[in-house]
CSV table of C-alpha atoms and ligand atoms in Angstrom, one decimal:
chain,number,residue,atom,x,y,z
A,3,MET,CA,12.9,-9.4,-31.1
A,4,SER,CA,15.7,-11.0,-33.0
A,5,ARG,CA,16.5,-14.6,-32.4
A,6,LYS,CA,19.4,-15.6,-30.2
A,7,LYS,CA,22.4,-17.3,-31.7
A,8,ILE,CA,24.5,-20.1,-30.4
A,9,SER,CA,27.7,-21.1,-32.1
A,10,LEU,CA,29.2,-24.5,-31.5
A,11,ILE,CA,33.0,-24.8,-32.0
A,12,GLY,CA,33.6,-28.5,-32.7
A,13,GLY,CA,31.2,-30.5,-34.7
A,14,GLY,CA,32.0,-33.9,-33.3
A,15,GLN,CA,30.0,-36.2,-31.0
A,16,ILE,CA,29.1,-33.6,-28.4
A,17,GLY,CA,28.8,-30.8,-31.0
A,18,GLY,CA,26.2,-32.8,-33.0
A,19,VAL,CA,24.0,-33.5,-29.9
A,20,LEU,CA,24.3,-29.9,-28.8
A,21,ALA,CA,23.0,-28.8,-32.2
A,22,GLN,CA,20.1,-31.3,-32.0
A,23,LEU,CA,19.1,-30.2,-28.5
A,24,ILE,CA,19.2,-26.5,-29.4
A,25,ALA,CA,17.1,-27.0,-32.6
A,26,GLN,CA,14.5,-29.3,-31.0
A,27,ARG,CA,14.0,-26.9,-28.1
A,28,GLU,CA,14.0,-23.9,-30.5
A,29,LEU,CA,16.5,-22.2,-28.1
A,30,ALA,CA,18.4,-20.3,-30.7
A,31,ASP,CA,19.8,-20.3,-34.2
A,32,VAL,CA,22.7,-22.7,-34.5
A,33,VAL,CA,26.1,-22.3,-36.2
A,34,LEU,CA,28.1,-25.6,-36.1
A,35,PHE,CA,31.8,-24.9,-36.9
A,36,ASP,CA,34.5,-27.6,-37.4
A,37,ILE,CA,37.8,-27.6,-39.2
A,38,VAL,CA,36.9,-30.8,-41.1
A,39,PRO,CA,35.6,-29.8,-44.5
A,40,ASP,CA,31.9,-30.8,-45.1
A,41,LEU,CA,31.4,-32.4,-41.6
A,42,PRO,CA,29.4,-29.6,-40.0
A,43,GLN,CA,27.5,-29.0,-43.3
A,44,GLY,CA,26.6,-32.7,-43.4
A,45,LYS,CA,25.4,-32.8,-39.8
A,46,ILE,CA,23.3,-29.7,-40.1
A,47,LEU,CA,21.8,-30.9,-43.4
A,48,ASP,CA,20.8,-34.1,-41.7
A,49,LEU,CA,19.4,-32.2,-38.7
A,50,ALA,CA,17.5,-29.7,-40.8
A,51,GLU,CA,15.8,-32.6,-42.6
A,52,ALA,CA,14.4,-33.8,-39.3
A,53,SER,CA,12.8,-30.4,-38.6
A,54,ARG,CA,9.4,-31.2,-40.2
A,55,ILE,CA,9.2,-34.5,-38.2
A,56,ASP,CA,10.2,-32.9,-34.9
A,57,ASN,CA,8.3,-29.6,-35.7
A,58,PHE,CA,11.1,-27.1,-35.1
A,59,ASP,CA,11.9,-23.9,-36.9
A,60,GLY,CA,15.1,-22.0,-36.8
A,61,LYS,CA,18.2,-21.2,-38.7
A,62,LEU,CA,20.8,-23.9,-38.7
A,63,SER,CA,24.1,-23.7,-40.5
A,64,GLY,CA,27.3,-25.7,-40.7
A,65,THR,CA,30.5,-24.0,-41.6
A,66,ASN,CA,34.3,-24.1,-41.8
A,67,ASN,CA,34.5,-20.3,-41.7
A,68,TYR,CA,34.8,-18.5,-38.4
A,69,GLU,CA,33.2,-15.4,-39.8
A,70,ASP,CA,29.9,-17.2,-39.5
A,71,ILE,CA,30.0,-17.1,-35.7
A,72,SER,CA,29.8,-13.3,-35.6
A,73,GLY,CA,27.0,-11.9,-33.5
A,74,SER,CA,26.8,-15.1,-31.3
A,75,ASP,CA,25.2,-14.7,-27.9
A,76,ILE,CA,26.7,-17.9,-26.7
A,77,VAL,CA,29.6,-20.0,-27.9
A,78,ILE,CA,30.0,-23.6,-26.7
A,79,ILE,CA,33.4,-25.2,-27.3
A,80,THR,CA,34.0,-28.9,-27.8
A,81,ALA,CA,36.9,-28.6,-30.2
A,82,GLY,CA,39.6,-31.1,-29.2
A,83,LEU,CA,40.3,-34.7,-28.9
A,84,PRO,CA,38.4,-36.9,-26.5
A,85,ARG,CA,40.0,-39.6,-24.4
A,86,LYS,CA,40.8,-43.1,-25.5
A,87,PRO,CA,40.7,-46.1,-23.1
A,88,GLY,CA,43.5,-45.9,-20.5
A,89,MET,CA,44.0,-42.1,-21.0
A,90,SER,CA,43.4,-39.6,-18.3
A,91,ARG,CA,41.9,-36.2,-19.2
A,92,ASP,CA,45.2,-34.6,-18.5
A,93,ASP,CA,46.9,-36.7,-21.2
A,94,LEU,CA,45.0,-34.5,-23.7
A,95,LEU,CA,46.7,-31.3,-22.4
A,96,VAL,CA,49.2,-30.4,-25.2
A,97,THR,CA,47.0,-31.4,-28.2
A,98,ASN,CA,43.9,-29.7,-26.9
A,99,ALA,CA,45.8,-26.6,-25.7
A,100,ASN,CA,47.0,-26.0,-29.2
A,101,ILE,CA,43.5,-26.4,-30.5
A,102,MET,CA,42.1,-24.1,-27.8
A,103,LYS,CA,44.6,-21.4,-28.6
A,104,SER,CA,43.4,-21.1,-32.2
A,105,VAL,CA,39.7,-21.3,-31.1
A,106,ALA,CA,40.2,-18.6,-28.5
A,107,GLU,CA,41.9,-16.3,-31.0
A,108,ASN,CA,39.0,-16.7,-33.5
A,109,VAL,CA,36.2,-16.5,-31.0
A,110,SER,CA,37.7,-13.2,-29.6
A,111,LYS,CA,38.0,-11.9,-33.2
A,112,TYR,CA,34.5,-12.9,-34.5
A,113,ALA,CA,32.3,-13.1,-31.4
A,114,PRO,CA,33.9,-10.7,-28.9
A,115,ASN,CA,30.7,-10.1,-26.9
A,116,SER,CA,29.7,-13.7,-26.5
A,117,ILE,CA,29.3,-15.8,-23.4
A,118,VAL,CA,31.6,-18.8,-23.7
A,119,ILE,CA,31.0,-22.3,-22.2
A,120,VAL,CA,34.0,-24.6,-22.6
A,121,ILE,CA,33.6,-28.4,-22.6
A,122,SER,CA,36.9,-29.5,-24.1
A,123,ASN,CA,39.2,-31.5,-21.7
A,124,PRO,CA,41.2,-31.2,-19.6
A,125,LEU,CA,38.4,-28.8,-18.6
A,126,ASP,CA,39.9,-26.7,-15.9
A,127,ALA,CA,43.0,-26.0,-17.9
A,128,MET,CA,41.1,-25.3,-21.2
A,129,VAL,CA,38.8,-22.7,-19.6
A,130,THR,CA,41.8,-21.0,-18.0
A,131,LEU,CA,43.6,-20.9,-21.4
A,132,PHE,CA,40.6,-19.6,-23.3
A,133,GLN,CA,40.2,-16.8,-20.8
A,134,LYS,CA,43.9,-16.0,-20.9
A,135,ILE,CA,44.0,-15.7,-24.7
A,136,SER,CA,40.7,-14.0,-25.2
A,137,GLY,CA,40.9,-11.6,-22.3
A,138,PHE,CA,37.1,-11.9,-21.9
A,139,PRO,CA,35.9,-11.0,-18.4
A,140,ASN,CA,35.6,-14.1,-16.1
A,141,HIS,CA,31.9,-13.9,-15.8
A,142,ARG,CA,31.6,-14.5,-19.6
A,143,VAL,CA,34.0,-17.5,-19.7
A,144,PHE,CA,33.4,-20.7,-17.7
A,145,GLY,CA,33.3,-24.4,-18.1
A,146,GLN,CA,30.8,-27.3,-18.1
A,147,ALA,CA,31.7,-30.2,-15.8
A,148,GLY,CA,29.8,-30.0,-12.5
A,149,VAL,CA,26.3,-30.2,-14.0
A,150,LEU,CA,27.3,-33.5,-15.6
A,151,ASP,CA,29.3,-34.8,-12.6
A,152,SER,CA,26.4,-34.0,-10.3
A,153,SER,CA,23.9,-35.6,-12.7
A,154,ARG,CA,26.0,-38.8,-12.7
A,155,PHE,CA,26.0,-38.8,-8.9
A,156,ALA,CA,22.3,-38.2,-8.8
A,157,THR,CA,21.7,-41.1,-11.3
A,158,PHE,CA,23.6,-43.6,-9.2
A,159,ILE,CA,21.7,-42.4,-6.0
A,160,ALA,CA,18.4,-42.8,-7.8
A,161,TRP,CA,19.2,-46.3,-9.0
A,162,GLU,CA,20.4,-47.3,-5.5
A,163,LEU,CA,17.3,-46.0,-3.7
A,164,GLY,CA,14.8,-47.0,-6.4
A,165,VAL,CA,13.3,-43.5,-6.6
A,166,SER,CA,12.9,-41.0,-9.4
A,167,VAL,CA,16.0,-39.2,-10.4
A,168,LYS,CA,13.9,-36.1,-10.7
A,169,ASP,CA,13.8,-35.9,-6.9
A,170,ILE,CA,17.5,-36.2,-6.3
A,171,ASN,CA,19.6,-33.1,-5.6
A,172,ALA,CA,23.3,-33.8,-5.7
A,173,LEU,CA,26.3,-31.5,-5.9
A,174,VAL,CA,29.8,-32.1,-7.1
A,175,LEU,CA,32.5,-29.5,-6.5
A,176,GLY,CA,36.2,-29.1,-7.4
A,177,GLY,CA,38.2,-29.9,-10.6
A,178,HIS,CA,36.9,-32.1,-13.4
A,179,GLY,CA,39.2,-35.0,-12.6
A,180,ASP,CA,39.6,-37.9,-10.3
A,181,THR,CA,39.8,-35.5,-7.3
A,182,MET,CA,36.3,-34.1,-7.8
A,183,VAL,CA,34.3,-33.8,-4.6
A,184,PRO,CA,30.8,-35.3,-4.6
A,185,LEU,CA,29.2,-33.7,-1.5
A,186,ILE,CA,27.6,-36.5,0.6
A,187,ARG,CA,26.2,-34.3,3.3
A,188,TYR,CA,24.3,-32.1,0.9
A,189,ALA,CA,22.8,-35.0,-1.3
A,190,ASN,CA,19.1,-35.3,-0.7
A,191,VAL,CA,15.9,-36.7,-2.0
A,192,ASN,CA,13.5,-33.8,-2.0
A,193,GLY,CA,15.0,-32.5,1.2
A,194,ILE,CA,15.6,-35.9,2.9
A,195,PRO,CA,19.3,-36.6,3.3
A,196,VAL,CA,20.4,-39.5,1.1
A,197,MET,CA,22.5,-40.9,4.0
A,198,GLU,CA,19.3,-41.2,6.2
A,199,MET,CA,17.5,-43.1,3.4
A,200,LEU,CA,20.4,-45.4,3.0
A,201,GLU,CA,20.6,-46.1,6.7
A,202,ARG,CA,16.9,-46.9,6.8
A,203,LYS,CA,17.2,-49.1,3.8
A,204,TYR,CA,20.0,-51.2,5.2
A,205,ASN,CA,19.3,-50.7,8.9
A,206,ASP,CA,23.1,-50.6,9.2
A,207,LYS,CA,25.2,-47.4,9.4
A,208,GLN,CA,28.4,-49.0,8.2
A,209,LYS,CA,26.8,-50.7,5.2
A,210,ALA,CA,25.1,-47.3,4.3
A,211,GLU,CA,28.5,-45.6,4.4
A,212,GLU,CA,30.1,-48.3,2.2
A,213,VAL,CA,27.3,-48.0,-0.4
A,214,MET,CA,27.7,-44.2,-0.4
A,215,THR,CA,31.5,-44.5,-0.8
A,216,ALA,CA,31.0,-46.8,-3.8
A,217,MET,CA,28.7,-44.3,-5.4
A,218,VAL,CA,31.1,-41.4,-4.8
A,219,GLU,CA,33.9,-43.5,-6.3
A,220,ARG,CA,31.8,-44.4,-9.3
A,221,THR,CA,30.9,-40.7,-9.8
A,222,LYS,CA,34.6,-39.7,-9.9
A,223,MET,CA,35.4,-42.4,-12.4
A,224,ALA,CA,32.1,-42.2,-14.4
A,225,GLY,CA,33.7,-40.5,-17.5
A,226,GLY,CA,36.3,-43.3,-17.7
A,227,GLU,CA,33.6,-46.0,-17.3
A,228,VAL,CA,31.9,-44.7,-20.4
A,229,VAL,CA,35.2,-44.4,-22.3
A,230,LYS,CA,36.0,-48.0,-21.5
A,231,LEU,CA,32.7,-49.2,-22.8
A,232,LEU,CA,32.7,-47.0,-26.0
A,233,LYS,CA,36.3,-47.8,-26.8
A,234,THR,CA,36.4,-44.9,-29.3
A,235,GLY,CA,35.5,-41.6,-27.8
A,236,SER,CA,34.0,-40.4,-24.6
A,237,ALA,CA,30.5,-39.4,-23.2
A,238,PHE,CA,28.5,-37.2,-25.5
A,239,TYR,CA,24.8,-37.2,-24.7
A,240,SER,CA,25.2,-36.2,-21.0
A,241,PRO,CA,27.8,-33.4,-21.5
A,242,ALA,CA,25.7,-31.9,-24.2
A,243,SER,CA,22.6,-31.9,-22.0
A,244,ALA,CA,24.6,-30.4,-19.2
A,245,ALA,CA,25.9,-27.5,-21.3
A,246,ILE,CA,22.4,-26.9,-22.7
A,247,SER,CA,21.0,-26.5,-19.2
A,248,MET,CA,23.6,-23.8,-18.6
A,249,ALA,CA,22.9,-22.1,-22.0
A,250,GLU,CA,19.2,-22.1,-21.3
A,251,SER,CA,19.6,-20.5,-17.9
A,252,ILE,CA,21.6,-17.8,-19.6
A,253,LEU,CA,19.3,-17.2,-22.6
A,254,LYS,CA,16.1,-17.2,-20.5
A,255,ASP,CA,17.8,-15.4,-17.6
A,256,GLU,CA,16.6,-18.2,-15.3
A,257,LYS,CA,19.2,-17.6,-12.6
A,258,ARG,CA,19.6,-21.3,-12.0
A,259,VAL,CA,22.1,-22.3,-9.4
A,260,LEU,CA,24.3,-24.8,-11.2
A,261,PRO,CA,27.8,-26.1,-10.5
A,262,VAL,CA,30.1,-24.3,-13.0
A,263,CYS,CA,33.8,-24.3,-13.5
A,264,ALA,CA,34.2,-20.7,-12.5
A,265,TYR,CA,37.0,-18.2,-11.8
A,266,LEU,CA,37.4,-17.7,-8.1
A,267,ASN,CA,38.4,-14.5,-6.4
A,268,GLY,CA,38.8,-15.6,-2.8
A,269,GLU,CA,35.6,-17.7,-2.7
A,270,PHE,CA,36.1,-21.1,-1.1
A,271,GLY,CA,39.5,-19.8,-0.1
A,272,VAL,CA,40.7,-20.0,-3.8
A,273,ASN,CA,42.3,-17.1,-5.5
A,274,GLY,CA,42.9,-16.9,-9.3
A,275,TYR,CA,41.9,-20.3,-10.5
A,276,TYR,CA,39.0,-21.9,-12.3
A,277,VAL,CA,37.3,-24.5,-10.1
A,278,GLY,CA,33.9,-26.2,-10.0
A,279,VAL,CA,31.5,-24.4,-7.6
A,280,PRO,CA,27.8,-23.5,-7.6
A,281,ALA,CA,27.0,-20.3,-9.4
A,282,ILE,CA,24.0,-18.3,-10.5
A,283,LEU,CA,23.7,-18.3,-14.3
A,284,GLY,CA,21.7,-15.5,-15.9
A,285,SER,CA,21.8,-13.2,-18.9
A,286,ASN,CA,25.2,-11.8,-17.8
A,287,GLY,CA,26.8,-15.2,-17.5
A,288,ILE,CA,28.0,-15.9,-14.0
A,289,GLU,CA,26.1,-13.5,-11.8
A,290,LYS,CA,27.3,-14.8,-8.5
A,291,ILE,CA,29.3,-17.5,-7.0
A,292,VAL,CA,27.3,-19.3,-4.3
A,293,GLU,CA,29.4,-20.2,-1.3
A,294,LEU,CA,28.4,-22.9,1.2
A,295,SER,CA,30.0,-24.1,4.4
A,296,LEU,CA,32.2,-27.1,4.2
A,297,ASN,CA,33.2,-29.2,7.2
A,298,GLU,CA,36.8,-30.2,7.8
A,299,THR,CA,36.7,-33.3,5.7
A,300,GLU,CA,34.9,-31.6,2.7
A,301,GLN,CA,37.3,-28.7,2.9
A,302,GLY,CA,40.3,-31.1,2.9
A,303,LEU,CA,38.9,-32.9,-0.2
A,304,MET,CA,38.3,-29.5,-1.9
A,305,ASN,CA,41.8,-28.3,-1.1
A,306,ASN,CA,43.2,-31.5,-2.6
A,307,SER,CA,41.1,-31.0,-5.8
A,308,VAL,CA,42.2,-27.4,-6.1
A,309,LYS,CA,45.8,-28.5,-5.7
A,310,ALA,CA,45.3,-30.9,-8.7
A,311,VAL,CA,43.8,-28.0,-10.8
A,312,LYS,CA,46.8,-25.7,-9.9
A,313,GLU,CA,49.3,-28.4,-10.9
A,314,LEU,CA,47.5,-28.9,-14.2
A,315,VAL,CA,47.5,-25.2,-15.0
A,316,GLU,CA,51.1,-24.9,-13.9
A,317,ASP,CA,52.0,-27.8,-16.3
A,318,MET,CA,50.3,-26.0,-19.1
A,319,THR,CA,52.1,-22.7,-18.3
A,320,ARG,CA,55.4,-24.6,-18.2
A,321,LEU,CA,54.7,-26.0,-21.6
A,322,GLY,CA,54.4,-22.5,-22.9
A,323,PHE,CA,50.7,-21.9,-23.0
B,420,A3D,P1,35.0,-35.5,-31.1
B,420,A3D,O1,33.8,-36.3,-31.5
B,420,A3D,O2,36.3,-36.0,-31.4
B,420,A3D,O3,34.8,-34.0,-31.6
B,420,A3D,C1,35.8,-33.0,-31.5
B,420,A3D,C2,35.7,-32.2,-32.8
B,420,A3D,O4,36.7,-31.1,-32.7
B,420,A3D,C3,36.1,-33.0,-34.0
B,420,A3D,O5,35.0,-32.9,-35.0
B,420,A3D,C4,37.3,-32.2,-34.6
B,420,A3D,O6,37.3,-32.2,-36.0
B,420,A3D,C5,37.1,-30.8,-34.0
B,420,A3D,N1,38.3,-30.0,-34.0
B,420,A3D,C6,39.6,-30.4,-33.8
B,420,A3D,N2,40.4,-29.4,-33.9
B,420,A3D,C7,39.6,-28.3,-34.1
B,420,A3D,C8,39.9,-26.9,-34.2
B,420,A3D,N3,41.1,-26.4,-34.2
B,420,A3D,N4,38.8,-26.1,-34.4
B,420,A3D,C9,37.6,-26.6,-34.4
B,420,A3D,N5,37.3,-27.9,-34.3
B,420,A3D,C10,38.3,-28.7,-34.1
B,420,A3D,O7,35.0,-35.3,-29.5
B,420,A3D,P2,33.7,-35.1,-28.5
B,420,A3D,O8,32.7,-34.2,-29.1
B,420,A3D,O9,33.3,-36.4,-28.0
B,420,A3D,O10,34.5,-34.4,-27.2
B,420,A3D,C11,35.0,-33.1,-27.4
B,420,A3D,C12,35.8,-32.6,-26.1
B,420,A3D,O11,34.9,-32.6,-25.0
B,420,A3D,C13,37.0,-33.6,-25.8
B,420,A3D,O12,38.1,-32.8,-25.4
B,420,A3D,C14,36.4,-34.4,-24.6
B,420,A3D,O13,37.5,-34.9,-23.8
B,420,A3D,C15,35.6,-33.3,-23.9
B,420,A3D,N6,34.6,-33.8,-23.0
B,420,A3D,C16,34.4,-33.1,-21.9
B,420,A3D,C17,33.4,-33.5,-20.9
B,420,A3D,C18,33.2,-32.7,-19.7
B,420,A3D,O14,32.2,-32.9,-19.0
B,420,A3D,C19,34.0,-31.5,-19.4
B,420,A3D,C20,32.7,-34.7,-21.1
B,420,A3D,C21,33.0,-35.4,-22.3
B,420,A3D,C22,33.9,-35.0,-23.2
């Protein structure tokens, strides 16, 4: 059996961590591509020189030549600028759309059968643009956002309850922006509703609701919180880990149910847009969108988030992309 191959387009902060995680877990051979001369070669040389210490085998290469991505099973895209303090993800639209255009043309040319995971922001628009330019089927083009947003929500819940984060199940739906929808009703600690645990902790329903509202707001703003602290650049460990969990489910045909920025064809009442929803990820990419019932409040929040995604995509179209 030949080894699998993952190409990483963008050798910056996230691209570097992606390469390290893939190598250390021996998930696949790695090609790290960037337009900056020598940058991907330097990162890969450094990483390869850790292989004896971390005990991993595998072929690692850094390149400025798109031809090297040919035969990729998975392509993960982080090419594009990250946010600076005070910027919203949407402020990146024009610059990153131009970058995504060239990336999509080259990935279609050199890795036409790959499954593509987009991470570049503004995420929902960048996935849409990649699919439009590449013409790849929707089940082979999707975005990473929900795994990270859900993990952020889970982290805050674990800290608040003083329990292991491994026991937290939390799900965030919608667009990857300030309108994202952390689902309170479905958040649980190994099956026990988080709200029940909060109410028992505080013995006060209103206080429990206030604490949950604060965690929901922190989740929605969590990317910006990191940007503000870092001052140069945005989160990179957690988005890389999130994308790797998706890639691993695909490579190993695990059929994990993960929140994915996926193209909707009527699911959740949305037609023709990429939005964050749970999906089964297997060797074919997205194998099924998993629907769940939303109450009136949740559906209202979801509609609001979908509206924001539509506006972003319409802006992009108006700008000629
Ligand atoms: P950064 O460290 O700047 O790396 C981006 C890399 O892209 C740089 O090395 C550039 O040289 C490279 N690049 C620029 N233009 C091209 C091109 N045309 N072709 C190939 N490579 C190019 O950024 P980063 O790694 O921190 O972040 C990458 C992207 O991910 C940004 O758009 C972030 O906003 C986004 N991001 C998304 C999430 C999500 O959860 C969706 C989280 C964090 C960051």
